[in-house]
Every structure is written in structure tokens, then in C-alpha cells.
Amino acid sequence: MSKQEMKTQLLGMTPEELSAYMKELGQPAFRAKQVFSWLHQGVPFAEMSNLPKALRETLSQTCADNPVSVLETIESKLDGTVKLLYCLWDGHVIEGVLMRYKYGNTLCLSTQVGCRMGCAFCASTLDGCARNLTPGELLGQIVCANGVLVAQGNGQKVGNIVLMGSGEPLDNYDNVVKFLRILRMEGGLCIGMRSVSLSTCGLVEQMRRFAHEDLPVTLSLSLHAPNDEVRRTLMPVARRYPMDEVLDACRYYIEKTGRRVIFEYALVHGVNASPAQAEELAGKLRGMQCHVNLIPLNSVPERGLMGVSEREVDAFKKALEQKNISVTRRREMGDDIEGACGQLRRRYMSDNAQTSV
Ligand code: SAH
């Protein structure tokens, strides 16, 4: 983990911002388009072949082409899932997961270094949130993962993005919105909003504001409980926003964007996983254009919370189906490589506890 000096982050600038920057350097505006395209292809300044040599040298000295670099990759022998550990320019470490599905490569991005939401079952939040990730650091994770795919001889780039790694995306609102606007631009990564999912623990004001951004991504809502009483034991955010308000914000998002909402529900043994609780949940979701994604909990021993058996998952799923709620069980990927949120980063941090971050 080497710290570098703070350099200007060109990745994460809009084409307009990049034009202004080129102008400051005395360059014609069309250079911005060239640099924008190279940056998103992961090409270092020295190899940006259509730029004058002197400009390439100036940029190398004063700017970062990618503020993120890959520290370690671990590939699952089970399904080819790749867990990525990245290093940021200031020495912080974050993680991501690259999943291979029949329909293409999906990358799970972190949005913050750690998280301050405090969910009881989540490893990402155990040390709080060190800082937000910038738009360049969000794009940079994708550029890095594309580099890993090329190195593996995989012709396909990352096609789908899920904002489901460490951090609460709507707690880093401005950077995430700017990232999404750049993500879909032609000449850049060109990934459309239909290929993006954003997962939130349910920050109601930001959800309502986000519905107006004209960024119709799939919204995933981490619900994890059939009522406020249970939700409050798992998620501190539930003390701030009652479930009714969260569900109203979901209805609002559906109305404004026409997209259905996905409810994530991690089954925790003895807490939220009984068939009676499935029925209670079905009652709350009745009539909503939604889908429930059941996640068998990755047990977090630090918090004493345990996952459920196959039988419990099936019984919960059946109870929802009987109430006509669309439901699937999330496929577990990379089970052998600490695929769950924050787990790999935690191991890395404790293995390297002597090295200051
Ligand atoms: N902050 C956002 C996104 C990050 S977490 C959110 O809360 O949605 C992505 C998903 O993984 C969330 O649904 C989260 O609740 C879930 N998750 C976190 N830790 C988990 C664990 N140990 N087992 C199963 N799911 C977990």
C-alpha cells in the first residue's frame, strides 16, 4: 500500500471539465475528447499515441490516469468469480467482485471506504467510514476490472454494474450521481442505466431526490425485515426512517421511473426468517411492482448472527410465493473467496495491521 502525492484526477471529469483543464494547459479543446476516451480505456498517459509528447509528459507528472490500482485478485475455482482488492492513491484499500454470468460480466463496486450505516450483519461497517469515493475512483474500479479481463484473455468487458459493495451509495450522493452521468457517455464506458443496479439501506430523502435525476437504474432496497421492530434490531437506519416511509419512497421511485424495485432480504436465523414473517412481509408489499431477492446470510461471527438452512430458505420462499410475491433466492457466487461485503478487505487489513493506512 504505497501512498502517492495527490495528483489531479482526470478520470471522473466530465468532457466539459476536461476541456477547461486542457485550455489551462494551452491545448486545443479537441484534446479533451482524446484524453477522455483513452482514460476510459485504461491507457496510461505515456501511451496516448495521438497526443504530443510534451503533453504526455506534463500529464504523467501532474495528473493521475487512474486513481485506483489493483492490489490483488483472487479467482474462485467454483465459478470464475474474481474478488479484487484495490489500492487508492492515498493508501486506502477497497474491494470489489467481478461475476461472470451467461449474459455478461457484472462488477460490484464499492462507493465508500467502509460504511457508517452500522448494519448489524455487515462486515463493511465495523470500522466506520473513512471517506467517500470520488467519481474517478468509481469509474477507476471498472477500468481496472476491464484490465483484469483483458489480462485473462476474456474478450468481453464489464457490461453491468451493481453498486452493492462497501458503502452506502446514497450517503455519497453527489459523487455517485456524477459517476452515473459519466458512465453512460459515448466515448467513455458507455454503460446504460438499464445495466446498473443501486442498492440502498433506505435513505428516504435521497431516494426521492434520486427519482428525479433521470438516471433510471434498478433500485435495490435492503429491507431485511417484515416490520420496524425487527428492522431496528438489524439496521440503525430504521430508527431514522419507519418502514412505511421507506416503502412510500420505493413506490415514488417506481412511479417516476417505471422501474420495479428489488427488495433484498438477508435471512438471519431466529431473527427474520420464519414463515409467519414471510406472510407479514407479503402483506406489506402487496400490490407493489417489486421482486424479493432472498440472500442466505453470510454469517459474521464478530456479531454473532447466523445464516439459515436450505429448508428455512425454501419455507420462506414458498410462503411469499403463496401470497403471489415474485421471489428468487440469490445465487451465491465466489463462496470460497470471501465474496461477501467487506470480508476480504477486513482480512487484508488485519493481516497488514502493522502497516499504517
Ligand atoms: N449500503 C447499501 C449497499 C451495500 S450492501 C445497502 O445497504 O443496500 C449490499 C447488500 O449486501 C445489502 O443488501 C446488504 O444488506 C447485504 N449484506 C451485507 N452484509 C451481508 C451479509 N453478511 N450477508 C448477506 N448479505 C449482506
Coordinates of C-alpha atoms and ligand atoms in Angstrom, one line a residue:
M1 CA 0.0 0.0 0.0
S2 CA 2.0 2.9 -1.1
K3 CA 0.8 6.4 -0.7
Q4 CA 1.3 8.8 -3.6
E5 CA 1.1 12.5 -3.7
M6 CA -2.3 14.0 -4.6
K7 CA -2.4 14.4 -8.3
T8 CA -5.2 15.9 -10.4
Q9 CA -7.7 13.1 -11.1
L10 CA -8.6 13.4 -14.8
L11 CA -10.8 10.3 -14.7
G12 CA -14.1 11.4 -13.3
M13 CA -14.0 14.8 -15.0
T14 CA -16.9 15.5 -17.5
P15 CA -15.8 16.3 -21.0
E16 CA -16.5 20.0 -20.3
E17 CA -14.3 19.9 -17.2
L18 CA -11.6 18.2 -19.2
S19 CA -11.9 20.8 -21.9
A20 CA -11.4 23.6 -19.4
Y21 CA -8.4 21.8 -18.0
M22 CA -6.8 21.4 -21.4
K23 CA -7.4 25.0 -22.1
E24 CA -5.5 25.9 -18.9
L25 CA -2.6 23.8 -20.3
G26 CA -2.8 25.8 -23.5
Q27 CA -4.2 22.9 -25.5
P28 CA -7.0 22.9 -28.1
A29 CA -10.4 21.7 -26.9
F30 CA -10.3 18.5 -29.0
R31 CA -7.6 17.1 -26.8
A32 CA -10.3 16.7 -24.1
K33 CA -12.2 14.2 -26.3
Q34 CA -9.0 12.2 -27.0
V35 CA -7.9 12.1 -23.3
F36 CA -11.5 11.2 -22.2
S37 CA -11.5 8.2 -24.5
W38 CA -8.0 7.0 -23.5
L39 CA -8.7 7.3 -19.8
H40 CA -11.8 5.1 -20.0
Q41 CA -9.8 2.5 -22.0
G42 CA -7.2 2.3 -19.2
V43 CA -4.4 3.6 -21.4
P44 CA -1.6 5.3 -19.5
F45 CA -0.6 8.9 -20.5
A46 CA 2.7 7.7 -22.0
E47 CA 0.8 5.6 -24.5
M48 CA -1.8 8.1 -25.5
S49 CA -0.4 8.0 -29.1
N50 CA -2.3 10.9 -30.6
L51 CA -1.2 13.4 -28.0
P52 CA 2.0 15.5 -28.5
K53 CA 4.9 14.0 -26.5
A54 CA 5.3 17.2 -24.3
L55 CA 1.7 17.0 -23.3
R56 CA 2.0 13.3 -22.4
E57 CA 4.9 14.1 -20.2
T58 CA 3.2 17.0 -18.5
L59 CA 0.1 14.9 -17.8
S60 CA 2.2 12.0 -16.4
Q61 CA 3.9 14.3 -14.0
T62 CA 0.9 16.2 -12.7
C63 CA -2.2 14.0 -13.2
A64 CA -3.4 10.5 -12.3
D65 CA -4.7 8.5 -15.2
N66 CA -6.5 6.1 -12.8
P67 CA -6.6 6.9 -9.1
V68 CA -7.3 3.2 -8.4
S69 CA -4.9 0.2 -8.9
V70 CA -5.3 -3.5 -8.4
L71 CA -3.5 -4.8 -5.4
E72 CA -4.6 -8.4 -5.5
T73 CA -7.0 -10.7 -7.4
I74 CA -8.4 -14.0 -6.2
E75 CA -10.3 -16.2 -8.5
S76 CA -13.0 -18.6 -7.4
K77 CA -12.4 -22.2 -8.5
L78 CA -16.1 -22.8 -8.3
D79 CA -17.5 -20.3 -10.8
G80 CA -14.7 -18.0 -12.1
T81 CA -15.8 -15.1 -9.8
V82 CA -12.9 -12.8 -9.2
K83 CA -12.5 -10.9 -5.9
L84 CA -10.5 -7.7 -6.4
L85 CA -8.6 -5.7 -3.8
Y86 CA -7.8 -2.2 -5.0
C87 CA -5.4 0.4 -3.6
L88 CA -6.4 4.1 -3.8
W89 CA -3.8 6.9 -4.3
D90 CA -3.8 7.7 -0.6
G91 CA -3.2 4.2 0.5
H92 CA -6.8 3.2 1.4
V93 CA -7.8 -0.3 0.3
I94 CA -11.3 -1.2 -1.1
E95 CA -12.7 -4.3 -2.6
G96 CA -14.9 -5.4 -5.5
V97 CA -16.3 -8.6 -7.1
L98 CA -16.3 -9.5 -10.8
M99 CA -19.0 -12.0 -11.6
R100 CA -19.5 -13.9 -14.8
Y101 CA -23.0 -14.6 -15.9
K102 CA -24.3 -16.0 -19.1
Y103 CA -25.4 -12.5 -20.1
G104 CA -22.1 -10.9 -19.4
N105 CA -19.6 -9.6 -16.8
T106 CA -21.0 -7.8 -13.8
L107 CA -18.9 -5.7 -11.5
C108 CA -19.8 -4.9 -7.9
L109 CA -18.4 -1.5 -6.9
S110 CA -17.6 -0.1 -3.5
T111 CA -18.9 3.5 -3.1
Q112 CA -17.1 4.5 0.2
V113 CA -14.0 3.3 2.2
G114 CA -16.0 1.4 4.8
C115 CA -19.6 2.5 5.7
R116 CA -21.2 4.4 8.5
M117 CA -24.7 2.8 8.4
G118 CA -23.9 0.3 11.1
C119 CA -26.0 -2.7 9.9
A120 CA -25.5 -5.5 12.4
F121 CA -24.7 -8.2 9.8
C122 CA -22.4 -6.3 7.6
A123 CA -18.6 -6.5 7.8
S124 CA -18.1 -3.3 5.8
T125 CA -19.3 -1.1 8.6
L126 CA -17.3 -2.5 11.5
D127 CA -14.7 0.3 11.4
G128 CA -17.0 3.1 10.2
C129 CA -16.5 5.1 7.0
A130 CA -13.0 6.6 6.3
R131 CA -14.2 8.7 3.3
N132 CA -16.3 8.8 0.2
L133 CA -15.0 7.6 -3.1
T134 CA -14.8 10.2 -5.9
P135 CA -16.4 9.8 -9.4
G136 CA -12.9 9.0 -10.7
E137 CA -12.5 6.2 -8.1
L138 CA -15.8 4.7 -9.0
L139 CA -15.0 4.7 -12.8
G140 CA -11.5 3.6 -11.9
Q141 CA -12.7 0.3 -10.4
I142 CA -14.4 -0.5 -13.8
V143 CA -11.3 0.5 -15.8
C144 CA -9.2 -1.8 -13.5
A145 CA -11.6 -4.7 -13.9
N146 CA -11.6 -4.3 -17.7
G147 CA -7.8 -4.6 -17.4
V148 CA -8.1 -7.8 -15.5
L149 CA -10.4 -9.2 -18.1
V150 CA -8.0 -8.4 -20.9
A151 CA -5.1 -9.9 -19.0
Q152 CA -7.2 -13.1 -18.7
G153 CA -7.8 -13.2 -22.4
N154 CA -11.5 -12.5 -21.9
G155 CA -12.8 -10.5 -24.9
Q156 CA -15.8 -9.1 -23.1
K157 CA -15.6 -6.0 -20.9
V158 CA -17.7 -5.2 -17.8
G159 CA -21.3 -4.8 -19.1
N160 CA -23.3 -4.5 -15.8
I161 CA -22.6 -2.6 -12.7
V162 CA -24.0 -3.2 -9.2
L163 CA -23.4 -0.5 -6.5
M164 CA -23.5 -3.1 -3.8
G165 CA -20.0 -3.3 -2.4
S166 CA -18.8 -1.5 0.7
G167 CA -20.5 1.8 1.5
E168 CA -23.9 3.4 1.1
P169 CA -24.2 4.9 -2.4
L170 CA -26.9 7.5 -1.4
D171 CA -24.7 8.6 1.5
N172 CA -22.2 9.7 -1.2
Y173 CA -24.9 11.2 -3.4
D174 CA -23.2 13.8 -5.5
N175 CA -20.2 11.7 -6.4
V176 CA -22.5 8.7 -7.3
V177 CA -24.8 10.8 -9.5
K178 CA -21.8 12.4 -11.3
F179 CA -20.3 8.9 -11.8
L180 CA -23.6 7.6 -13.3
R181 CA -23.8 10.6 -15.7
I182 CA -20.2 9.9 -17.0
L183 CA -20.7 6.2 -17.0
R184 CA -23.3 6.3 -19.8
M185 CA -21.5 8.8 -22.1
E186 CA -20.4 7.8 -25.5
G187 CA -16.7 7.9 -25.9
G188 CA -16.4 6.7 -22.3
L189 CA -17.5 3.4 -20.8
C190 CA -20.9 3.8 -22.5
I191 CA -22.8 1.7 -19.9
G192 CA -26.5 2.5 -19.9
M193 CA -28.6 2.9 -16.8
R194 CA -30.6 -0.3 -17.6
S195 CA -27.4 -2.2 -16.8
V196 CA -26.9 -0.6 -13.4
S197 CA -28.4 -1.5 -10.0
L198 CA -28.0 0.7 -7.0
S199 CA -28.5 -0.8 -3.5
T200 CA -29.5 1.4 -0.6
C201 CA -30.3 0.8 3.0
G202 CA -33.2 3.2 2.6
L203 CA -32.2 6.9 2.9
V204 CA -35.6 8.3 2.2
E205 CA -34.8 11.9 1.2
Q206 CA -32.1 10.8 -1.1
M207 CA -34.3 8.1 -2.7
R208 CA -36.9 10.7 -3.5
R209 CA -34.3 13.1 -4.9
F210 CA -32.7 10.4 -6.9
A211 CA -36.1 9.6 -8.6
H212 CA -35.8 13.0 -10.3
E213 CA -32.2 12.6 -11.6
D214 CA -33.3 11.0 -14.9
L215 CA -31.0 8.1 -14.1
P216 CA -33.4 5.1 -14.2
V217 CA -31.2 2.5 -12.7
T218 CA -32.7 -0.6 -10.9
L219 CA -33.2 0.4 -7.3
S220 CA -32.5 -2.4 -4.7
L221 CA -33.7 -1.7 -1.2
S222 CA -32.1 -3.6 1.7
L223 CA -35.2 -4.4 3.7
H224 CA -34.2 -7.5 5.7
A225 CA -37.3 -7.4 8.0
P226 CA -41.1 -7.5 7.8
N227 CA -41.6 -4.7 10.4
D228 CA -39.9 -1.9 12.1
E229 CA -39.3 -3.8 15.3
V230 CA -37.2 -6.4 13.7
R231 CA -35.6 -4.0 11.2
R232 CA -34.4 -1.7 14.0
T233 CA -32.5 -4.7 15.6
L234 CA -30.6 -5.2 12.4
M235 CA -30.3 -1.7 10.8
P236 CA -29.8 1.5 12.8
V237 CA -31.1 3.5 9.8
A238 CA -34.6 2.0 10.6
R239 CA -34.7 4.2 13.7
R240 CA -34.5 7.3 11.4
Y241 CA -37.0 6.1 8.8
P242 CA -40.0 4.0 9.5
M243 CA -40.6 1.2 7.0
D244 CA -43.8 2.8 5.8
E245 CA -41.8 5.9 4.7
V246 CA -39.2 3.7 3.0
L247 CA -41.9 1.8 1.1
D248 CA -43.6 5.0 0.1
A249 CA -40.2 6.3 -1.3
C250 CA -40.0 3.0 -3.2
R251 CA -43.5 3.5 -4.7
Y252 CA -42.4 7.0 -5.6
Y253 CA -39.4 5.7 -7.4
I254 CA -41.5 3.1 -9.3
E255 CA -43.9 5.8 -10.3
K256 CA -41.3 8.3 -11.5
T257 CA -39.0 5.8 -13.3
G258 CA -41.4 3.0 -14.4
R259 CA -38.8 0.5 -13.0
R260 CA -39.7 -2.2 -10.5
V261 CA -37.9 -2.2 -7.1
I262 CA -35.9 -5.2 -5.8
F263 CA -36.1 -5.9 -2.1
E264 CA -33.1 -7.5 -0.6
Y265 CA -33.8 -9.8 2.3
A266 CA -30.9 -11.5 4.1
L267 CA -32.3 -14.4 6.1
V268 CA -30.9 -14.4 9.7
H269 CA -31.6 -17.5 11.8
G270 CA -34.0 -16.8 14.6
V271 CA -34.5 -13.2 13.7
N272 CA -36.4 -12.6 10.4
A273 CA -36.7 -16.0 8.7
S274 CA -39.9 -17.6 9.9
P275 CA -42.8 -18.4 7.5
A276 CA -45.1 -16.1 9.6
Q277 CA -42.6 -13.2 9.0
A278 CA -42.7 -14.1 5.3
E279 CA -46.5 -13.6 5.4
E280 CA -46.2 -10.3 7.2
L281 CA -43.7 -9.2 4.6
A282 CA -46.1 -10.2 1.8
G283 CA -48.8 -8.1 3.4
K284 CA -46.5 -5.0 3.3
L285 CA -45.5 -5.5 -0.3
R286 CA -49.0 -6.3 -1.7
G287 CA -49.8 -4.5 -4.9
M288 CA -46.2 -3.2 -5.4
Q289 CA -44.3 -3.6 -8.7
C290 CA -41.4 -5.4 -7.0
H291 CA -39.3 -8.5 -6.6
V292 CA -37.8 -10.1 -3.5
N293 CA -34.3 -11.3 -3.5
L294 CA -33.6 -13.7 -0.7
I295 CA -29.9 -13.7 0.5
P296 CA -28.7 -16.5 2.8
L297 CA -26.8 -14.5 5.3
N298 CA -23.0 -14.8 5.2
S299 CA -22.5 -15.4 8.9
V300 CA -20.5 -12.6 10.6
P301 CA -19.0 -14.3 13.7
E302 CA -18.0 -10.8 15.1
R303 CA -21.7 -10.0 15.5
G304 CA -23.0 -13.5 16.5
L305 CA -25.5 -13.6 13.6
M306 CA -26.0 -16.9 11.9
G307 CA -27.3 -17.9 8.4
V308 CA -30.2 -20.2 7.8
S309 CA -30.6 -23.8 6.5
E310 CA -31.8 -24.7 2.9
R311 CA -35.1 -25.8 4.5
E312 CA -35.7 -22.4 6.1
V313 CA -34.9 -20.6 2.8
D314 CA -37.4 -22.8 0.9
A315 CA -40.1 -22.4 3.5
F316 CA -39.7 -18.6 3.5
K317 CA -39.7 -18.5 -0.3
K318 CA -42.8 -20.7 -0.5
A319 CA -44.7 -18.6 1.9
L320 CA -44.0 -15.5 -0.2
E321 CA -45.0 -17.3 -3.4
Q322 CA -48.3 -18.4 -1.9
K323 CA -49.1 -14.7 -1.5
N324 CA -48.1 -14.0 -5.1
I325 CA -44.9 -12.2 -4.4
S326 CA -42.2 -12.6 -7.1
V327 CA -39.2 -14.0 -5.3
T328 CA -35.9 -15.6 -6.1
R329 CA -33.0 -16.9 -4.0
R330 CA -29.8 -15.0 -4.8
R331 CA -27.2 -17.3 -6.4
E332 CA -24.2 -17.4 -4.2
M333 CA -21.0 -16.6 -6.1
G334 CA -17.5 -16.9 -5.0
D335 CA -18.4 -18.7 -1.8
D336 CA -14.8 -19.9 -1.5
I337 CA -13.2 -16.4 -1.8
E338 CA -14.9 -14.3 0.9
G339 CA -17.3 -12.8 -1.7
A340 CA -19.5 -11.0 0.9
C341 CA -19.3 -7.3 1.6
G342 CA -16.2 -6.1 3.4
Q343 CA -14.9 -9.6 4.3
L344 CA -11.8 -9.7 2.1
R345 CA -10.9 -6.1 3.0
R346 CA -11.2 -6.9 6.7
R347 CA -8.9 -9.9 6.3
Y348 CA -6.4 -7.8 4.4
M349 CA -6.5 -5.0 7.0
S350 CA -5.9 -7.4 9.9
D351 CA -3.1 -9.3 8.1
N352 CA -1.5 -5.9 7.4
A353 CA -2.3 -4.3 10.8
Q354 CA 1.3 -3.2 11.3
T355 CA 1.3 -1.2 8.1
S356 CA -0.5 2.1 8.6
V357 CA -3.1 3.1 6.1
Ligands
SAH1 N1 -25.3 0.1 1.6 C1 -26.0 -0.5 0.6 C2 -25.2 -1.3 -0.4 C3 -24.1 -2.2 0.2 S1 -24.5 -3.8 0.9 C4 -27.2 -1.3 1.1 O1 -27.4 -1.3 2.3 O2 -28.0 -1.8 0.3 C5 -25.2 -4.8 -0.4 C6 -26.1 -5.8 0.2 O3 -25.5 -6.9 0.9 C7 -27.1 -5.2 1.1 O4 -28.4 -5.7 0.9 C8 -26.6 -5.7 2.5 O5 -27.6 -5.6 3.4 C9 -26.1 -7.1 2.1 N2 -25.2 -7.7 3.1 C10 -24.3 -7.1 3.9 N3 -23.7 -8.0 4.7 C11 -24.3 -9.2 4.4 C12 -24.1 -10.5 5.0 N4 -23.2 -10.7 5.9 N5 -24.8 -11.5 4.4 C13 -25.7 -11.2 3.5 N6 -25.9 -10.0 2.9 C14 -25.2 -9.0 3.4

